[in-house]
mmCIF file with all atom_site columns, C-alpha atoms in Angstrom:
data_model
loop_
_atom_site.group_PDB
_atom_site.id
_atom_site.type_symbol
_atom_site.label_atom_id
_atom_site.label_alt_id
_atom_site.label_comp_id
_atom_site.label_asym_id
_atom_site.label_entity_id
_atom_site.label_seq_id
_atom_site.pdbx_PDB_ins_code
_atom_site.Cartn_x
_atom_site.Cartn_y
_atom_site.Cartn_z
_atom_site.occupancy
_atom_site.B_iso_or_equiv
_atom_site.pdbx_formal_charge
_atom_site.auth_seq_id
_atom_site.auth_comp_id
_atom_site.auth_asym_id
_atom_site.auth_atom_id
_atom_site.pdbx_PDB_model_num
ATOM 1   C CA . MET A 1 1   ? -58.152 151.190 167.012 1.00 69.00 ? 1   MET A CA 1
ATOM 2   C CA . ILE A 1 2   ? -58.124 153.613 164.190 1.00 77.00 ? 2   ILE A CA 1
ATOM 3   C CA . ALA A 1 3   ? -61.245 152.135 162.662 1.00 78.00 ? 3   ALA A CA 1
ATOM 4   C CA . GLU A 1 4   ? -63.061 152.483 165.861 1.00 80.00 ? 4   GLU A CA 1
ATOM 5   C CA . ASN A 1 5   ? -62.196 156.090 165.912 1.00 81.00 ? 5   ASN A CA 1
ATOM 6   C CA . PHE A 1 6   ? -63.336 156.752 162.506 1.00 81.00 ? 6   PHE A CA 1
ATOM 7   C CA . THR A 1 7   ? -66.593 155.241 163.144 1.00 83.00 ? 7   THR A CA 1
ATOM 8   C CA . ALA A 1 8   ? -67.349 156.858 166.420 1.00 87.00 ? 8   ALA A CA 1
ATOM 9   C CA . PRO A 1 9   ? -70.824 158.489 166.673 1.00 88.00 ? 9   PRO A CA 1
ATOM 10  C CA . SER A 1 10  ? -69.295 161.911 167.226 1.00 88.00 ? 10  SER A CA 1
ATOM 11  C CA . ILE A 1 11  ? -66.998 161.612 164.107 1.00 88.00 ? 11  ILE A CA 1
ATOM 12  C CA . LEU A 1 12  ? -70.106 160.441 162.037 1.00 90.00 ? 12  LEU A CA 1
ATOM 13  C CA . GLN A 1 13  ? -72.256 163.316 163.285 1.00 91.00 ? 13  GLN A CA 1
ATOM 14  C CA . GLY A 1 14  ? -69.411 165.743 162.333 1.00 88.00 ? 14  GLY A CA 1
ATOM 15  C CA . VAL A 1 15  ? -69.162 164.273 158.779 1.00 90.00 ? 15  VAL A CA 1
ATOM 16  C CA . LEU A 1 16  ? -72.936 164.554 158.391 1.00 91.00 ? 16  LEU A CA 1
ATOM 17  C CA . MET A 1 17  ? -72.961 168.049 159.575 1.00 85.00 ? 17  MET A CA 1
ATOM 18  C CA . THR A 1 18  ? -70.102 168.918 157.235 1.00 84.00 ? 18  THR A CA 1
ATOM 19  C CA . LEU A 1 19  ? -71.898 167.417 154.281 1.00 88.00 ? 19  LEU A CA 1
ATOM 20  C CA . GLN A 1 20  ? -75.189 169.224 155.084 1.00 86.00 ? 20  GLN A CA 1
ATOM 21  C CA . LEU A 1 21  ? -73.286 172.488 155.435 1.00 81.00 ? 21  LEU A CA 1
ATOM 22  C CA . THR A 1 22  ? -71.488 171.857 152.014 1.00 81.00 ? 22  THR A CA 1
ATOM 23  C CA . ALA A 1 23  ? -74.627 171.070 150.250 1.00 85.00 ? 23  ALA A CA 1
ATOM 24  C CA . ILE A 1 24  ? -76.431 174.166 151.753 1.00 83.00 ? 24  ILE A CA 1
ATOM 25  C CA . SER A 1 25  ? -73.474 176.345 151.012 1.00 79.00 ? 25  SER A CA 1
ATOM 26  C CA . VAL A 1 26  ? -73.400 175.355 147.244 1.00 81.00 ? 26  VAL A CA 1
ATOM 27  C CA . VAL A 1 27  ? -77.088 175.854 146.758 1.00 84.00 ? 27  VAL A CA 1
ATOM 28  C CA . LEU A 1 28  ? -77.195 179.129 148.634 1.00 80.00 ? 28  LEU A CA 1
ATOM 29  C CA . GLY A 1 29  ? -73.904 180.388 147.198 1.00 80.00 ? 29  GLY A CA 1
ATOM 30  C CA . PHE A 1 30  ? -75.171 179.732 143.647 1.00 83.00 ? 30  PHE A CA 1
ATOM 31  C CA . ALA A 1 31  ? -78.472 181.470 144.209 1.00 85.00 ? 31  ALA A CA 1
ATOM 32  C CA . PHE A 1 32  ? -77.019 184.542 146.058 1.00 83.00 ? 32  PHE A CA 1
ATOM 33  C CA . GLY A 1 33  ? -74.039 184.719 143.525 1.00 83.00 ? 33  GLY A CA 1
ATOM 34  C CA . THR A 1 34  ? -76.568 184.843 140.543 1.00 87.00 ? 34  THR A CA 1
ATOM 35  C CA . VAL A 1 35  ? -78.693 187.463 142.290 1.00 89.00 ? 35  VAL A CA 1
ATOM 36  C CA . LEU A 1 36  ? -75.519 189.538 143.166 1.00 87.00 ? 36  LEU A CA 1
ATOM 37  C CA . ALA A 1 37  ? -74.247 189.307 139.560 1.00 87.00 ? 37  ALA A CA 1
ATOM 38  C CA . LEU A 1 38  ? -77.688 190.468 138.204 1.00 90.00 ? 38  LEU A CA 1
ATOM 39  C CA . MET A 1 39  ? -77.671 193.426 140.827 1.00 90.00 ? 39  MET A CA 1
ATOM 40  C CA . ARG A 1 40  ? -74.217 194.402 139.829 1.00 90.00 ? 40  ARG A CA 1
ATOM 41  C CA . LEU A 1 41  ? -75.063 194.424 136.111 1.00 90.00 ? 41  LEU A CA 1
ATOM 42  C CA . SER A 1 42  ? -78.338 196.517 136.828 1.00 91.00 ? 42  SER A CA 1
ATOM 43  C CA . ALA A 1 43  ? -78.679 200.044 135.697 1.00 94.00 ? 43  ALA A CA 1
ATOM 44  C CA . ASN A 1 44  ? -80.161 200.846 139.051 1.00 94.00 ? 44  ASN A CA 1
ATOM 45  C CA . PRO A 1 45  ? -77.498 202.679 141.158 1.00 94.00 ? 45  PRO A CA 1
ATOM 46  C CA . VAL A 1 46  ? -79.038 201.431 144.450 1.00 95.00 ? 46  VAL A CA 1
ATOM 47  C CA . LEU A 1 47  ? -78.841 197.786 143.360 1.00 94.00 ? 47  LEU A CA 1
ATOM 48  C CA . VAL A 1 48  ? -75.264 198.198 142.287 1.00 92.00 ? 48  VAL A CA 1
ATOM 49  C CA . ALA A 1 49  ? -74.465 199.857 145.647 1.00 94.00 ? 49  ALA A CA 1
ATOM 50  C CA . VAL A 1 50  ? -76.142 197.142 147.723 1.00 92.00 ? 50  VAL A CA 1
ATOM 51  C CA . SER A 1 51  ? -74.264 194.495 145.732 1.00 89.00 ? 51  SER A CA 1
ATOM 52  C CA . LEU A 1 52  ? -70.921 196.244 146.211 1.00 89.00 ? 52  LEU A CA 1
ATOM 53  C CA . ALA A 1 53  ? -71.466 196.648 149.929 1.00 89.00 ? 53  ALA A CA 1
ATOM 54  C CA . TYR A 1 54  ? -72.478 193.137 150.364 1.00 85.00 ? 54  TYR A CA 1
ATOM 55  C CA . THR A 1 55  ? -69.485 192.020 148.435 1.00 83.00 ? 55  THR A CA 1
ATOM 56  C CA . TRP A 1 56  ? -67.110 194.217 150.334 1.00 83.00 ? 56  TRP A CA 1
ATOM 57  C CA . PHE A 1 57  ? -68.259 192.969 153.732 1.00 81.00 ? 57  PHE A CA 1
ATOM 58  C CA . PHE A 1 58  ? -68.217 189.374 152.838 1.00 77.00 ? 58  PHE A CA 1
ATOM 59  C CA . ARG A 1 59  ? -64.911 189.257 150.887 1.00 78.00 ? 59  ARG A CA 1
ATOM 60  C CA . CYS A 1 60  ? -62.860 191.867 152.842 1.00 81.00 ? 60  CYS A CA 1
ATOM 61  C CA . VAL A 1 61  ? -63.761 190.971 156.501 1.00 78.00 ? 61  VAL A CA 1
ATOM 62  C CA . PRO A 1 62  ? -61.800 187.766 157.281 1.00 80.00 ? 62  PRO A CA 1
ATOM 63  C CA . MET A 1 63  ? -63.873 184.568 157.453 1.00 75.00 ? 63  MET A CA 1
ATOM 64  C CA . LEU A 1 64  ? -62.893 183.702 161.012 1.00 78.00 ? 64  LEU A CA 1
ATOM 65  C CA . VAL A 1 65  ? -63.976 187.090 162.107 1.00 81.00 ? 65  VAL A CA 1
ATOM 66  C CA . GLN A 1 66  ? -67.378 186.417 160.429 1.00 76.00 ? 66  GLN A CA 1
ATOM 67  C CA . LEU A 1 67  ? -67.860 182.990 161.812 1.00 76.00 ? 67  LEU A CA 1
ATOM 68  C CA . PHE A 1 68  ? -67.139 184.419 165.370 1.00 79.00 ? 68  PHE A CA 1
ATOM 69  C CA . LEU A 1 69  ? -69.635 187.284 164.760 1.00 78.00 ? 69  LEU A CA 1
ATOM 70  C CA . TRP A 1 70  ? -72.484 185.047 163.444 1.00 74.00 ? 70  TRP A CA 1
ATOM 71  C CA . TYR A 1 71  ? -71.902 182.165 165.856 1.00 75.00 ? 71  TYR A CA 1
ATOM 72  C CA . ASN A 1 72  ? -71.817 184.521 168.924 1.00 78.00 ? 72  ASN A CA 1
ATOM 73  C CA . ILE A 1 73  ? -74.489 186.968 167.752 1.00 77.00 ? 73  ILE A CA 1
ATOM 74  C CA . ALA A 1 74  ? -76.523 186.317 170.886 1.00 77.00 ? 74  ALA A CA 1
ATOM 75  C CA . ALA A 1 75  ? -73.900 187.470 173.110 1.00 80.00 ? 75  ALA A CA 1
ATOM 76  C CA . LEU A 1 76  ? -73.851 190.796 171.393 1.00 83.00 ? 76  LEU A CA 1
ATOM 77  C CA . TYR A 1 77  ? -77.553 191.161 170.764 1.00 83.00 ? 77  TYR A CA 1
ATOM 78  C CA . PRO A 1 78  ? -79.605 188.888 173.140 1.00 85.00 ? 78  PRO A CA 1
ATOM 79  C CA . LYS A 1 79  ? -82.814 190.129 171.671 1.00 87.00 ? 79  LYS A CA 1
ATOM 80  C CA . ILE A 1 80  ? -83.588 191.255 168.092 1.00 84.00 ? 80  ILE A CA 1
ATOM 81  C CA . ALA A 1 81  ? -86.495 193.596 167.540 1.00 88.00 ? 81  ALA A CA 1
ATOM 82  C CA . LEU A 1 82  ? -88.275 195.530 164.941 1.00 87.00 ? 82  LEU A CA 1
ATOM 83  C CA . SER A 1 83  ? -89.477 198.870 166.185 1.00 88.00 ? 83  SER A CA 1
ATOM 84  C CA . ILE A 1 84  ? -91.086 201.934 164.538 1.00 88.00 ? 84  ILE A CA 1
ATOM 85  C CA . PRO A 1 85  ? -90.881 205.217 166.143 1.00 88.00 ? 85  PRO A CA 1
ATOM 86  C CA . GLY A 1 86  ? -94.181 206.301 167.559 1.00 87.00 ? 86  GLY A CA 1
ATOM 87  C CA . LEU A 1 87  ? -95.634 202.701 167.436 1.00 86.00 ? 87  LEU A CA 1
ATOM 88  C CA . GLY A 1 88  ? -93.064 200.972 169.493 1.00 86.00 ? 88  GLY A CA 1
ATOM 89  C CA . GLU A 1 89  ? -91.875 197.410 169.267 1.00 87.00 ? 89  GLU A CA 1
ATOM 90  C CA . ILE A 1 90  ? -93.670 195.466 166.371 1.00 89.00 ? 90  ILE A CA 1
ATOM 91  C CA . TRP A 1 91  ? -91.854 192.214 166.622 1.00 88.00 ? 91  TRP A CA 1
ATOM 92  C CA . SER A 1 92  ? -89.040 190.735 168.759 1.00 88.00 ? 92  SER A CA 1
ATOM 93  C CA . ALA A 1 93  ? -87.308 187.366 169.208 1.00 86.00 ? 93  ALA A CA 1
ATOM 94  C CA . GLN A 1 94  ? -84.464 186.041 171.176 1.00 86.00 ? 94  GLN A CA 1
ATOM 95  C CA . SER A 1 95  ? -81.279 185.711 169.016 1.00 81.00 ? 95  SER A CA 1
ATOM 96  C CA . ASN A 1 96  ? -80.662 182.060 170.115 1.00 78.00 ? 96  ASN A CA 1
ATOM 97  C CA . ALA A 1 97  ? -84.062 181.182 168.643 1.00 79.00 ? 97  ALA A CA 1
ATOM 98  C CA . LEU A 1 98  ? -83.319 182.799 165.421 1.00 77.00 ? 98  LEU A CA 1
ATOM 99  C CA . VAL A 1 99  ? -79.490 181.935 164.914 1.00 75.00 ? 99  VAL A CA 1
ATOM 100 C CA . SER A 1 100 ? -78.644 178.465 165.909 1.00 73.00 ? 100 SER A CA 1
ATOM 101 C CA . PRO A 1 101 ? -74.809 177.372 165.710 1.00 68.00 ? 101 PRO A CA 1
ATOM 102 C CA . PHE A 1 102 ? -75.617 175.505 162.494 1.00 68.00 ? 102 PHE A CA 1
ATOM 103 C CA . SER A 1 103 ? -77.432 178.451 160.858 1.00 67.00 ? 103 SER A CA 1
ATOM 104 C CA . GLY A 1 104 ? -74.674 180.813 162.208 1.00 65.00 ? 104 GLY A CA 1
ATOM 105 C CA . ALA A 1 105 ? -72.210 179.218 160.038 1.00 64.00 ? 105 ALA A CA 1
ATOM 106 C CA . ARG A 1 106 ? -74.142 179.287 157.010 1.00 62.00 ? 106 ARG A CA 1
ATOM 107 C CA . PRO A 1 107 ? -73.884 183.044 156.108 1.00 57.00 ? 107 PRO A CA 1
ATOM 108 C CA . ARG A 1 108 ? -70.157 182.974 155.777 1.00 56.00 ? 108 ARG A CA 1
ATOM 109 C CA . LEU A 1 109 ? -69.996 179.606 154.027 1.00 60.00 ? 109 LEU A CA 1
ATOM 110 C CA . SER A 1 110 ? -72.529 180.651 151.353 1.00 56.00 ? 110 SER A CA 1
ATOM 111 C CA . PRO A 1 111 ? -72.212 184.432 150.870 1.00 53.00 ? 111 PRO A CA 1
ATOM 112 C CA . GLY A 1 112 ? -72.565 184.343 147.186 1.00 52.00 ? 112 GLY A CA 1
ATOM 113 C CA . ALA A 1 113 ? -69.842 186.897 146.673 1.00 48.00 ? 113 ALA A CA 1
ATOM 114 C CA . ASP A 1 114 ? -67.391 184.178 146.059 1.00 54.00 ? 114 ASP A CA 1
ATOM 115 C CA . PHE A 1 115 ? -69.524 182.518 143.438 1.00 52.00 ? 115 PHE A CA 1
ATOM 116 C CA . PRO A 1 116 ? -67.503 182.624 140.107 1.00 50.00 ? 116 PRO A CA 1
ATOM 117 C CA . PRO A 1 117 ? -70.167 184.363 137.859 1.00 50.00 ? 117 PRO A CA 1
ATOM 118 C CA . TYR A 1 118 ? -70.293 187.222 140.302 1.00 50.00 ? 118 TYR A CA 1
ATOM 119 C CA . ARG A 1 119 ? -66.521 187.459 140.455 1.00 52.00 ? 119 ARG A CA 1
ATOM 120 C CA . VAL A 1 120 ? -66.436 187.535 136.700 1.00 50.00 ? 120 VAL A CA 1
ATOM 121 C CA . THR A 1 121 ? -68.978 190.487 136.590 1.00 49.00 ? 121 THR A CA 1
ATOM 122 C CA . ALA A 1 122 ? -67.951 192.489 139.670 1.00 49.00 ? 122 ALA A CA 1
ATOM 123 C CA . GLY A 1 123 ? -64.249 191.983 139.738 1.00 52.00 ? 123 GLY A CA 1
ATOM 124 C CA . ASP A 1 124 ? -62.372 191.798 142.989 1.00 51.00 ? 124 ASP A CA 1
ATOM 125 C CA . ALA A 1 125 ? -63.766 194.448 145.250 1.00 48.00 ? 125 ALA A CA 1
ATOM 126 C CA . CYS A 1 126 ? -61.225 194.230 148.092 1.00 52.00 ? 126 CYS A CA 1
ATOM 127 C CA . HIS A 1 127 ? -58.043 194.272 145.647 1.00 50.00 ? 127 HIS A CA 1
ATOM 128 C CA . SER A 1 128 ? -59.328 197.110 143.400 1.00 51.00 ? 128 SER A CA 1
ATOM 129 C CA . ALA A 1 129 ? -60.151 199.213 146.558 1.00 49.00 ? 129 ALA A CA 1
ATOM 130 C CA . ALA A 1 130 ? -56.658 198.548 147.920 1.00 48.00 ? 130 ALA A CA 1
ATOM 131 C CA . ARG A 1 131 ? -55.044 199.619 144.679 1.00 48.00 ? 131 ARG A CA 1
ATOM 132 C CA . ARG A 1 132 ? -56.676 203.107 144.695 1.00 49.00 ? 132 ARG A CA 1
#
């Protein structure tokens, strides 16, 4: 009975999706973490500010809140568009076409701000802000 449940198609699909998300998260987390660490160490104040803002958002907003946000982004914004004043809408797409449930989980599972080299260079943004 237990062996049948472990080999059920839905369980195997869930295991495969978990492994895919894990692999993608490791690769993207390493890449984003390295870029964020380099931005944080930069002499350019704009790069440092962008790095700190990104880190603050992904480390200080609870993971569950972010997962709900990215997973349900189409409920908030059914259409995502790029417009320029005077020219009108240049590009638009349905949110469901851009953000699938699978890709909705990726931004939080691989934000880069939790990658150890970034943490060493940037410190803990949430805790240092709370101590002030």
